[in-house]
Short mmCIF file of N, CA and C in Angstrom, two decimals:
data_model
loop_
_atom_site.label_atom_id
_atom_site.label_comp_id
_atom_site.label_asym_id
_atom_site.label_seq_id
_atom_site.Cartn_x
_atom_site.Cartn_y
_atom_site.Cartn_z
N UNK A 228 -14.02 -1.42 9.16
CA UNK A 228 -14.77 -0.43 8.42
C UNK A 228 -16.13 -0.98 8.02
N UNK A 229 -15.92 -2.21 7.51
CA UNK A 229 -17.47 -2.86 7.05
C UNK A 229 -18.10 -2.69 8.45
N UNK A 230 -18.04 -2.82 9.69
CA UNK A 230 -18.76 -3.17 10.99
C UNK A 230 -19.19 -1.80 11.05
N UNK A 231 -18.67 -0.52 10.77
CA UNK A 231 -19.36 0.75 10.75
C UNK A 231 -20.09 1.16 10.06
N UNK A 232 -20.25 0.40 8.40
CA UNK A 232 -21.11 0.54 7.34
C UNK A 232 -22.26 -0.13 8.09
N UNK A 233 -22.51 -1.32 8.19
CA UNK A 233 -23.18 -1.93 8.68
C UNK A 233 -24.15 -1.33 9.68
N UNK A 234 -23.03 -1.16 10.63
CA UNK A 234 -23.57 0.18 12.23
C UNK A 234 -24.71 0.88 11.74
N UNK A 235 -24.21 1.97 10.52
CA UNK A 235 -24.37 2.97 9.63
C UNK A 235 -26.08 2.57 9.05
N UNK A 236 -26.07 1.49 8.44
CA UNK A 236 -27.32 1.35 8.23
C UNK A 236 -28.37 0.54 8.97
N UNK A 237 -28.02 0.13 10.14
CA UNK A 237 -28.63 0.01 11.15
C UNK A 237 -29.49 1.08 11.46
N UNK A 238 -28.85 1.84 11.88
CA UNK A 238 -28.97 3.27 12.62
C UNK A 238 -30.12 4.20 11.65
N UNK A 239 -29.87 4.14 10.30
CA UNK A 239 -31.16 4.48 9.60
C UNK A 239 -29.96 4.33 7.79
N UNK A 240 -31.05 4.12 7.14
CA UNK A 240 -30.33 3.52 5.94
C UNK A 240 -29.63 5.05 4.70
N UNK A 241 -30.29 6.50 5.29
CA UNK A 241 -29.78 7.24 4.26
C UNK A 241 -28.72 7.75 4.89
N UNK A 242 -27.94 7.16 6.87
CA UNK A 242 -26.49 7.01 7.22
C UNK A 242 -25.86 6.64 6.34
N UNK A 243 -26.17 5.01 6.25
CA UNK A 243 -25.63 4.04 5.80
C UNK A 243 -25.05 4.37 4.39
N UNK A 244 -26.19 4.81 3.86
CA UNK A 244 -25.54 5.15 2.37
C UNK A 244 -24.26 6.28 1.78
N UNK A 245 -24.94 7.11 2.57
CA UNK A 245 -23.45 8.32 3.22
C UNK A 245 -22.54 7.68 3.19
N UNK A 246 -21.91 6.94 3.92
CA UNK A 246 -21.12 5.95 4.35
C UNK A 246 -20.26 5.56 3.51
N UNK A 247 -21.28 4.38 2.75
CA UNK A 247 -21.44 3.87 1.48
C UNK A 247 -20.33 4.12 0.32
N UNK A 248 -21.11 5.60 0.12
CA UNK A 248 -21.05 6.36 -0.95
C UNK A 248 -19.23 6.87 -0.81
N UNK A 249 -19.31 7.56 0.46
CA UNK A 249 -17.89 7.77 0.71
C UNK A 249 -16.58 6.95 0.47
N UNK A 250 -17.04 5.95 1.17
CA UNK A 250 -16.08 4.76 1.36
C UNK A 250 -15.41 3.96 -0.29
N UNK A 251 -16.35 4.33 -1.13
CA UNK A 251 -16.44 4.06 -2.90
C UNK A 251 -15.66 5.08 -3.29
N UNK A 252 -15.61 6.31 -3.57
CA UNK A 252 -15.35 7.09 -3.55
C UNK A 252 -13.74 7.25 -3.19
N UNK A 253 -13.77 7.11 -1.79
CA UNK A 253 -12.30 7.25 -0.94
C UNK A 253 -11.69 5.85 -1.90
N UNK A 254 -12.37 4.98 -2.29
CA UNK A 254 -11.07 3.84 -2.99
C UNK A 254 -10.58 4.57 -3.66
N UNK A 255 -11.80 5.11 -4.87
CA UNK A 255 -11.25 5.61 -6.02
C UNK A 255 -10.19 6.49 -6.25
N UNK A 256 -10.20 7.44 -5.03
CA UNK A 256 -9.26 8.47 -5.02
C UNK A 256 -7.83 8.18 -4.20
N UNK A 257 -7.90 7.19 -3.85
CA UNK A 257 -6.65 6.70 -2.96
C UNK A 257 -6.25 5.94 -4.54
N UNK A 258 -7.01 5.36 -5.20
CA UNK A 258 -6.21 4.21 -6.40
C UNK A 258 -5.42 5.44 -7.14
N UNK A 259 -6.03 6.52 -7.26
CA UNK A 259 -5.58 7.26 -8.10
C UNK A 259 -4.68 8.19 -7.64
N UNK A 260 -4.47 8.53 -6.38
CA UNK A 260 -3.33 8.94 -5.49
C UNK A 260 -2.34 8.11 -5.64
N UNK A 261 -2.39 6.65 -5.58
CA UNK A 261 -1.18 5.52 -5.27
C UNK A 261 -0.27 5.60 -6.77
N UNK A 262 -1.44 5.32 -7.78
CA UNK A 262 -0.79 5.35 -9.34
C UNK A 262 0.15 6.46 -9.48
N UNK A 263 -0.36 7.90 -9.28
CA UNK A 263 0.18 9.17 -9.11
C UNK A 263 1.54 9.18 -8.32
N UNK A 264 1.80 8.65 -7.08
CA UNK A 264 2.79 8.53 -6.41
C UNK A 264 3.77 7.64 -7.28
N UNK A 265 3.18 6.53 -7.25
CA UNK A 265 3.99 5.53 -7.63
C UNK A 265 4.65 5.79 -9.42
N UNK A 266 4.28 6.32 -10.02
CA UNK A 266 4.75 6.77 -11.65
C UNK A 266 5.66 8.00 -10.45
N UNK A 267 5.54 9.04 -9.79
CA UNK A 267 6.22 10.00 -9.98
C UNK A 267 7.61 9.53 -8.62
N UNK A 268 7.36 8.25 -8.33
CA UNK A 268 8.11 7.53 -7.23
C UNK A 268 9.15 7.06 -7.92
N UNK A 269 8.86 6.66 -8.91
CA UNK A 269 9.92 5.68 -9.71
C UNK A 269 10.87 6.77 -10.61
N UNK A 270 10.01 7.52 -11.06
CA UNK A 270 10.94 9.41 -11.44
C UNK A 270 12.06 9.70 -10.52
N UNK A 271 11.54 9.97 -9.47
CA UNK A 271 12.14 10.35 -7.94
C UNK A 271 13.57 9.71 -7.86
N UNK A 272 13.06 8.20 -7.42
CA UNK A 272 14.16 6.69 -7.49
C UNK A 272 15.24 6.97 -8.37
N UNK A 273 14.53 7.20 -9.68
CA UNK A 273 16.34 7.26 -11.12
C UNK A 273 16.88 8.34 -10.93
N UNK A 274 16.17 9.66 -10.47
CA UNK A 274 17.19 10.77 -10.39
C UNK A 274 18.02 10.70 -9.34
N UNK A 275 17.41 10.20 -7.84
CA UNK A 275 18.26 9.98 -6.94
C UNK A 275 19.22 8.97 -7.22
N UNK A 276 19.23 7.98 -8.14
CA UNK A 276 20.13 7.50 -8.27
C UNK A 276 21.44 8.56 -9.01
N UNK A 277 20.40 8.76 -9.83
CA UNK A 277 21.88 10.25 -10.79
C UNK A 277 22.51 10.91 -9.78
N UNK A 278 21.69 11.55 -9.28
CA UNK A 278 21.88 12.26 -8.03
C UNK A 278 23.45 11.99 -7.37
N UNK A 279 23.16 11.03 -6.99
CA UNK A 279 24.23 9.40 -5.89
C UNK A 279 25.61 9.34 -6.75
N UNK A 280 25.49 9.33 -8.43
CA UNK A 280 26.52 8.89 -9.20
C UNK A 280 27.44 10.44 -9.39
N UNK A 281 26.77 11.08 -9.20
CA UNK A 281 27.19 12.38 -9.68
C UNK A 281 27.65 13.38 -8.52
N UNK A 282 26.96 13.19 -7.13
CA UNK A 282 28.07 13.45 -6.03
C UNK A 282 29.03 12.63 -5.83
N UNK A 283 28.92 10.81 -5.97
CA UNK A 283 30.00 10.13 -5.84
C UNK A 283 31.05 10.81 -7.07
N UNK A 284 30.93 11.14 -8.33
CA UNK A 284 31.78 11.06 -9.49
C UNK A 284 32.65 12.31 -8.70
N UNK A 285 31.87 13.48 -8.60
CA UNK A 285 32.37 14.58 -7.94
C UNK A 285 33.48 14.38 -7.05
N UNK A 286 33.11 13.75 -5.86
CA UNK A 286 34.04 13.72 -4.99
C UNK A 286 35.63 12.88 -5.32
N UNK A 287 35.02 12.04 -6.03
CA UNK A 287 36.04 11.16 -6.65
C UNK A 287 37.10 11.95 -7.77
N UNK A 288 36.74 12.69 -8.18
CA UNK A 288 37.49 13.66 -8.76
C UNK A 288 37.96 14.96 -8.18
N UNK A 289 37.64 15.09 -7.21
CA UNK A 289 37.97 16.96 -7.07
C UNK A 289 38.95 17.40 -7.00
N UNK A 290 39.54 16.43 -6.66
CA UNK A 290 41.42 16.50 -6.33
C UNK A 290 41.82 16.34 -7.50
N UNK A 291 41.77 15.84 -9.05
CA UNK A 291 42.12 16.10 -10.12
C UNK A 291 41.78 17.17 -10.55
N UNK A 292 39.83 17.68 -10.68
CA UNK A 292 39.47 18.98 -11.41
C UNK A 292 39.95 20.15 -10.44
N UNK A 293 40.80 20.41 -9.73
CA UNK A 293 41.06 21.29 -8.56
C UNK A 293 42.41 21.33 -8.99
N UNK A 294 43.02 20.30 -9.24
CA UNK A 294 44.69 20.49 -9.96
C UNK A 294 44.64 21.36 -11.03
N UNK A 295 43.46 21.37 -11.76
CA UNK A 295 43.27 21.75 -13.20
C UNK A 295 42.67 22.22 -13.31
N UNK A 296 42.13 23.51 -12.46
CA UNK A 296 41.53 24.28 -11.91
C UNK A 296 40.01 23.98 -12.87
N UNK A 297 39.41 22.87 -12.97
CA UNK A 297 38.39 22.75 -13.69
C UNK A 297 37.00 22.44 -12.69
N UNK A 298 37.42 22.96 -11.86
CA UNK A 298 36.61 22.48 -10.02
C UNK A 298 35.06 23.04 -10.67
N UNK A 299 35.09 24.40 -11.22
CA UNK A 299 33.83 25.29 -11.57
C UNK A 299 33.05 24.31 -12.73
N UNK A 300 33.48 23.65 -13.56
CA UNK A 300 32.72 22.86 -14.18
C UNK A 300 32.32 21.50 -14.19
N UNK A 301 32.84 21.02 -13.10
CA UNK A 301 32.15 19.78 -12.37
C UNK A 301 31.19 20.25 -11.46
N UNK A 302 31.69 21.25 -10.68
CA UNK A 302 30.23 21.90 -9.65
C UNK A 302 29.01 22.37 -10.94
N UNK A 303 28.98 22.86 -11.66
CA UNK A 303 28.25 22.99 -12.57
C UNK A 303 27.56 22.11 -12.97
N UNK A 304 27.71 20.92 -13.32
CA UNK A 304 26.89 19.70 -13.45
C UNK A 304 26.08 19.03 -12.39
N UNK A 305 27.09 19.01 -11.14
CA UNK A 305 26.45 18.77 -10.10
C UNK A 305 25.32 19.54 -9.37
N UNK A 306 25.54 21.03 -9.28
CA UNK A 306 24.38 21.81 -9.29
C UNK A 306 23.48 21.29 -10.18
N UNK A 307 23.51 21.15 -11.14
CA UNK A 307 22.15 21.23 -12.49
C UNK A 307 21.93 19.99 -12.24
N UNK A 308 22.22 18.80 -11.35
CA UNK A 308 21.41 17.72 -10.79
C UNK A 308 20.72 17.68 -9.73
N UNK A 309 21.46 18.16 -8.79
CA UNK A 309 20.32 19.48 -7.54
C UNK A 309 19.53 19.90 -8.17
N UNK A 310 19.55 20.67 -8.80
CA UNK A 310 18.40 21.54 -9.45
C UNK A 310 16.94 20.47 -9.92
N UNK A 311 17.74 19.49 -10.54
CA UNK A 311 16.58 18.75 -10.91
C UNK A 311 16.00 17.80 -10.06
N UNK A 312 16.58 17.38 -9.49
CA UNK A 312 16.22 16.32 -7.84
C UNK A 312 15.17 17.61 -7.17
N UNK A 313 15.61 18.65 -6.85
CA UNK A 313 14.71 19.68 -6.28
C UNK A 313 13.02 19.99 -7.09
N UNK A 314 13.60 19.86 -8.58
CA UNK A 314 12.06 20.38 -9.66
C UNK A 314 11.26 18.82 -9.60
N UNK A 315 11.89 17.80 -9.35
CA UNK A 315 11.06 16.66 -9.35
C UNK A 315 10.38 16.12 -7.83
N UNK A 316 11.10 16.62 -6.69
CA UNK A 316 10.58 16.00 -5.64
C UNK A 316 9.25 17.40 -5.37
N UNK A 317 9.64 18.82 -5.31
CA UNK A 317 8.64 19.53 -5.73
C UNK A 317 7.20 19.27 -6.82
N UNK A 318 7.68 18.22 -7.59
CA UNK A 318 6.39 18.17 -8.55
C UNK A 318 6.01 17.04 -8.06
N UNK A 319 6.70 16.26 -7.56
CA UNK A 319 6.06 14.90 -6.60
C UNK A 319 5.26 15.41 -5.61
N UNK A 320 5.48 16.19 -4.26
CA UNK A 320 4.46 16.68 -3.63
C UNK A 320 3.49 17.67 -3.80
N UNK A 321 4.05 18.11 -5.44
CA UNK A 321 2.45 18.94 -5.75
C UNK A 321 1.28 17.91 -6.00
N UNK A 322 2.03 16.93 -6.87
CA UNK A 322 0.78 15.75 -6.86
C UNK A 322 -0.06 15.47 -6.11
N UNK A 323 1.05 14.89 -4.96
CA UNK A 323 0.42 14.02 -3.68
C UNK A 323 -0.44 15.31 -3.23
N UNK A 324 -0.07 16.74 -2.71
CA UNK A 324 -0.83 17.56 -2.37
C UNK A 324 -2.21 17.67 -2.55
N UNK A 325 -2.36 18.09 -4.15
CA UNK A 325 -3.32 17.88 -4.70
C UNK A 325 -4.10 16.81 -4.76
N UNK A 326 -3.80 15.97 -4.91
CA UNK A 326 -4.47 14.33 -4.20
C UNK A 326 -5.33 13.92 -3.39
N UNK A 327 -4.41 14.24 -2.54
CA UNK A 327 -4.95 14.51 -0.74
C UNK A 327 -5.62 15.12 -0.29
N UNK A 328 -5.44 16.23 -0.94
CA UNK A 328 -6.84 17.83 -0.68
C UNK A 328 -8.04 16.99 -1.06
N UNK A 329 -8.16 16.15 -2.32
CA UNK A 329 -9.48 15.80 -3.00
C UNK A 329 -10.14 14.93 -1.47
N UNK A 330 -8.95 14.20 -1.62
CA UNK A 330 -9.41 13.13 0.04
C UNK A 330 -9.93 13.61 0.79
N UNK A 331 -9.33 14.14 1.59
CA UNK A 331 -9.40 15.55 2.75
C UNK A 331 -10.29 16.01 2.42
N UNK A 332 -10.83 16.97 1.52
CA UNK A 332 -12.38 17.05 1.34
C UNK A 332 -13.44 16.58 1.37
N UNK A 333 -13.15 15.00 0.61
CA UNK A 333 -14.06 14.22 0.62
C UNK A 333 -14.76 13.58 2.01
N UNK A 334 -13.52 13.32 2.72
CA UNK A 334 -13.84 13.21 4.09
C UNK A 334 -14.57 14.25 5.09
N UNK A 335 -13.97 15.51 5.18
CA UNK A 335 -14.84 16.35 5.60
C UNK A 335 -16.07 16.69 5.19
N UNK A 336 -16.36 16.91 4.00
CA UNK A 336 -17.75 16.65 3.47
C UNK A 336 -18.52 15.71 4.00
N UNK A 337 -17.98 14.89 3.76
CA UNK A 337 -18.90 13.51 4.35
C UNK A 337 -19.09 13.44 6.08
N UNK A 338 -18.05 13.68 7.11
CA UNK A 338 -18.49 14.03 7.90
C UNK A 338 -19.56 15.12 8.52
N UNK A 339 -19.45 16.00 7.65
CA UNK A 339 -20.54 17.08 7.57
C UNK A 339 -22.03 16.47 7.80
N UNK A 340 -21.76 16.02 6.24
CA UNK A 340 -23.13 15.47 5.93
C UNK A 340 -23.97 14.46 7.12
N UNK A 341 -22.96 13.63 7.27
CA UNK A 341 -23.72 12.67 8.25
C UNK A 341 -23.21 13.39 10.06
N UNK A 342 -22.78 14.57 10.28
CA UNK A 342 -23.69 15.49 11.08
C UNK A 342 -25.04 15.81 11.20
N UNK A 343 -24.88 16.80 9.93
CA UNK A 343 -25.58 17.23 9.83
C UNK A 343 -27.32 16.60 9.68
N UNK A 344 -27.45 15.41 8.92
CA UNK A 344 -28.46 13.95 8.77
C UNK A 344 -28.55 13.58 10.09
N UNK A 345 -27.33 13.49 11.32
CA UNK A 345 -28.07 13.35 12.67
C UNK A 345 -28.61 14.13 13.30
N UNK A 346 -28.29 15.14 13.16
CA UNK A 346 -29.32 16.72 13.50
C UNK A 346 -30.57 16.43 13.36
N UNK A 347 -30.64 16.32 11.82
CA UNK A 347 -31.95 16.45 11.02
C UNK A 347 -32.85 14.80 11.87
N UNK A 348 -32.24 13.89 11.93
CA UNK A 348 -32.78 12.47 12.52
C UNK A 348 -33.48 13.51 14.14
N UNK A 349 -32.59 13.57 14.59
CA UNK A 349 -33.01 14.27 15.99
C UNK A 349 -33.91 15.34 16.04
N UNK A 350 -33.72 16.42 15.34
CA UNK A 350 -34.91 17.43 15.03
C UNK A 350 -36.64 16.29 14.97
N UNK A 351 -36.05 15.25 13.73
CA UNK A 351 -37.56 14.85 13.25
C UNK A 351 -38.00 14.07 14.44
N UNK A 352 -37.30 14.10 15.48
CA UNK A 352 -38.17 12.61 16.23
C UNK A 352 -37.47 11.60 16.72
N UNK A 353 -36.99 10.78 15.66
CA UNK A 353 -36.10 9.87 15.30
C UNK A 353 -35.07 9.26 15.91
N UNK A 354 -34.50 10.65 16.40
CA UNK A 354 -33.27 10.01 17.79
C UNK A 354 -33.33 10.83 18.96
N UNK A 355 -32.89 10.20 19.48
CA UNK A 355 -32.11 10.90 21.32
C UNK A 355 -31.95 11.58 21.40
N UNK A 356 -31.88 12.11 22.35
CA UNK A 356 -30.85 13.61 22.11
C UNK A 356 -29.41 12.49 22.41
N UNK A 357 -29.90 11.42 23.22
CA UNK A 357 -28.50 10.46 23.57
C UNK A 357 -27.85 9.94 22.16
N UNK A 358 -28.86 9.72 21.52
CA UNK A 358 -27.92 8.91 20.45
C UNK A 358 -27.50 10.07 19.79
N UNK A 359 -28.02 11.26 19.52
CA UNK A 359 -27.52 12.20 18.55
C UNK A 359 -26.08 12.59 18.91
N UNK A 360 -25.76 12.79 20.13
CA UNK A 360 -24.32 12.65 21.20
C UNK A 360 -23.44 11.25 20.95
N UNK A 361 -24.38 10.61 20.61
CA UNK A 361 -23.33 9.65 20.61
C UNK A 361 -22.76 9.47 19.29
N UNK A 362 -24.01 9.95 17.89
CA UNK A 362 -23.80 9.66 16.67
C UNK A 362 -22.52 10.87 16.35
N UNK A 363 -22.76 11.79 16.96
CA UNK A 363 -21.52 13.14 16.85
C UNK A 363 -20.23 12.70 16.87
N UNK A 364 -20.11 11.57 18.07
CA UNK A 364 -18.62 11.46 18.47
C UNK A 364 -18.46 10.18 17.36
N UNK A 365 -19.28 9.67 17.11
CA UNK A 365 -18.89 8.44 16.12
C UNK A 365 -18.42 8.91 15.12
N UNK A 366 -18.87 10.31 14.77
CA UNK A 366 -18.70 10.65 12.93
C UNK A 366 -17.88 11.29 13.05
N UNK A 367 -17.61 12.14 14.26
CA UNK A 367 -16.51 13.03 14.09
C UNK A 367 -14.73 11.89 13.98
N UNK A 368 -15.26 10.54 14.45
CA UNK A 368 -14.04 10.24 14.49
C UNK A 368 -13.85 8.44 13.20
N UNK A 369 -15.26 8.55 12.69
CA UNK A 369 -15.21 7.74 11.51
C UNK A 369 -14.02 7.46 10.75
N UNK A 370 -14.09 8.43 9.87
CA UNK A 370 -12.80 8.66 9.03
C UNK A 370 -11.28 8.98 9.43
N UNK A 371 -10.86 9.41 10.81
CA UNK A 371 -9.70 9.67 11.63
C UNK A 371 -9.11 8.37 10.45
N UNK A 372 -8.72 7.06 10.69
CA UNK A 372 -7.86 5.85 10.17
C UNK A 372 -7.94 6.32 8.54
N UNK A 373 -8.92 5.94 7.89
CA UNK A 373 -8.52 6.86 6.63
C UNK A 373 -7.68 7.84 6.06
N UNK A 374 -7.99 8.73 7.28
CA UNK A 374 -7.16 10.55 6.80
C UNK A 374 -5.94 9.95 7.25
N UNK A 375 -5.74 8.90 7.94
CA UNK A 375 -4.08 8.46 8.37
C UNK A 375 -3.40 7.82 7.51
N UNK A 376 -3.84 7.02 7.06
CA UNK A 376 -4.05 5.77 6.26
C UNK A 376 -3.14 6.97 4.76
N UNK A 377 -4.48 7.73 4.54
CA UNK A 377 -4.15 8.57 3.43
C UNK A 377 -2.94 8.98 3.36
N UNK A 378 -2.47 9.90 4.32
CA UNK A 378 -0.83 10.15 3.86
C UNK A 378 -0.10 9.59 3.87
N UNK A 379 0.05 8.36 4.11
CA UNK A 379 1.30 7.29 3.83
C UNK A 379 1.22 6.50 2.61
N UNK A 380 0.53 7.00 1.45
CA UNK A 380 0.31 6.06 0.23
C UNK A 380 1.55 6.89 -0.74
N UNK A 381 1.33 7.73 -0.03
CA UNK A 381 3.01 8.30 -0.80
C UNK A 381 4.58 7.38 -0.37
N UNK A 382 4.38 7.84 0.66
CA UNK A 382 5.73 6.60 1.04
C UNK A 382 5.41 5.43 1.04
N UNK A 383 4.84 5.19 0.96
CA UNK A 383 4.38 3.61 0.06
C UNK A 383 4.83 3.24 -1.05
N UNK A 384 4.61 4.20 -1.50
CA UNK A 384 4.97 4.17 -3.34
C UNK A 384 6.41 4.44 -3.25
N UNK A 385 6.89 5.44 -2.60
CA UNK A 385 8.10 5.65 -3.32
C UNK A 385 9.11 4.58 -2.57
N UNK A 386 8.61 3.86 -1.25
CA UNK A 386 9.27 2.64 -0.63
C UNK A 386 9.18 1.25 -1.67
N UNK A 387 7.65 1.45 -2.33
CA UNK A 387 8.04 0.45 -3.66
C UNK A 387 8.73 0.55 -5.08
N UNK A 388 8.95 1.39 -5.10
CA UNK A 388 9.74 2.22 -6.39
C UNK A 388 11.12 1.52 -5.70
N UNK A 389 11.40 1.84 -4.39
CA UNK A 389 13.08 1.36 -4.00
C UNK A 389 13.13 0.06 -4.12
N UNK A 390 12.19 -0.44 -3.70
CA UNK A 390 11.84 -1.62 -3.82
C UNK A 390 12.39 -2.53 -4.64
N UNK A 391 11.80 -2.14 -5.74
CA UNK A 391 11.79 -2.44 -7.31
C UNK A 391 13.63 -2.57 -7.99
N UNK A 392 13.58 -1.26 -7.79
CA UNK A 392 15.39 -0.97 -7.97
C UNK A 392 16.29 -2.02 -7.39
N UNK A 393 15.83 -2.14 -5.94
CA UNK A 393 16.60 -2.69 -5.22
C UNK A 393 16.63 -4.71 -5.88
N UNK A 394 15.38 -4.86 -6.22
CA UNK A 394 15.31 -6.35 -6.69
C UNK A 394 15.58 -6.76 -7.82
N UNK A 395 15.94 -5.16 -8.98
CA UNK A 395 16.17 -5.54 -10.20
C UNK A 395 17.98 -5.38 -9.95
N UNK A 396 18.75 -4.48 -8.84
CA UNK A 396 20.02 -4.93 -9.04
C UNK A 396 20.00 -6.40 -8.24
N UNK A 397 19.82 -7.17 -7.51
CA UNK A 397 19.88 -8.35 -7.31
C UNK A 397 19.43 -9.29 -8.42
N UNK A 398 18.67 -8.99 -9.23
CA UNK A 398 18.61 -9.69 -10.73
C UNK A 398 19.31 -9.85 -11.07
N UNK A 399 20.72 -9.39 -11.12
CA UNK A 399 21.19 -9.04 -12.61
C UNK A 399 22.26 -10.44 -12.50
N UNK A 400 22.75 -11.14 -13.17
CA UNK A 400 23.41 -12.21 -13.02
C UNK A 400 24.79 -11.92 -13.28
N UNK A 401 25.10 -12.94 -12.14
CA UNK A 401 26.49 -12.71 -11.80
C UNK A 401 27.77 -13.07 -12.88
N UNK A 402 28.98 -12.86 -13.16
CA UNK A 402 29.33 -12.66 -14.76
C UNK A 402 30.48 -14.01 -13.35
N UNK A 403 30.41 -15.16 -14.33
CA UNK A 403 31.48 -16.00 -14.49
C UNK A 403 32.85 -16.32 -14.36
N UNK A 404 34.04 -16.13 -13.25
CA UNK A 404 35.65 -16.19 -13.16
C UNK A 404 35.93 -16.77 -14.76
#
């Protein structure tokens, strides 16, 4: 990415800054995508664990609450943990959604812009019609690794959230014969 900034202001310096500007920008909003994931990752993680205890408890019982015809109020609990595994992974990808749009914009914008600035370079004089062809295919595909990059900071997070879980039950010390 630095070798394209660089490129970028080679090529004429109010590219470069475009660039620049974006690339600052895109941290900021990826740091604040990752935080976002990762707080609503670790949410995610404990309910699925509930989740896990509460179909295991279920099954482990049904053959008692089914003797005792109490089957309707264990499904009852278990639903109303569905329910909530469903309202939290829903509010997890409204996040990330919303997130990403900011990205996704930001990127397209910015490709725009430094279109549109090679136009304007080429109109004034300035470039090729060759380089303006060539600057097209560069920008149109600048940011491609980014916008990729971008949607996996979600499963990132919530792969470190398991993460986490997973290293704090190996913490736990082993109890003594």
């Amino acid at each position: 990415t630095m070798i394209l900034v660089v490129f970028s202001f080679v090529l004429d310096y109010r590219l470069g800054l475009v660039v620049t500007i974006t690339l600052i920008i895109y941290y900021f909003l990826i740091e604040q995508l990752a935080k976002a994931s990762l707080d609503e990752g670790q949410i995610k993680q404990q309910q699925n664990e509930k989740l896990t205890n509460e179909v295991l408890f279920f099954l482990d019982g049904i053959a008692v609450m089914k003797s005792f015809n109490r089957l309707g109020r264990s499904s009852k609990s278990l639903r109303s943990t569905f329910e909530k595994s469903k309202q939290i992974t829903l509010d997890m990808e409204s996040i990330f959604t919303r997130n990403l749009g900011k990205v996704y914009i930001l990127l397209a914008t910015s490709t725009s812009i430094l279109l549109g600035m090679s136009f304007y370079l080429y109109d004034s004089g300035i470039f090729s019609v060759e380089y303006l062809l060539a600057l097209t295919l560069f920008y149109l595909g600048l940011f491609i690794p980014l916008k990729a990059l971008s949607g996996d900071v979600a499963l990132f997070a919530i792969m470190d959230a398991c993460l986490d879980r997973i290293n704090e039950v190996f913490n736990v010390e082993v109890l003594e014969d």
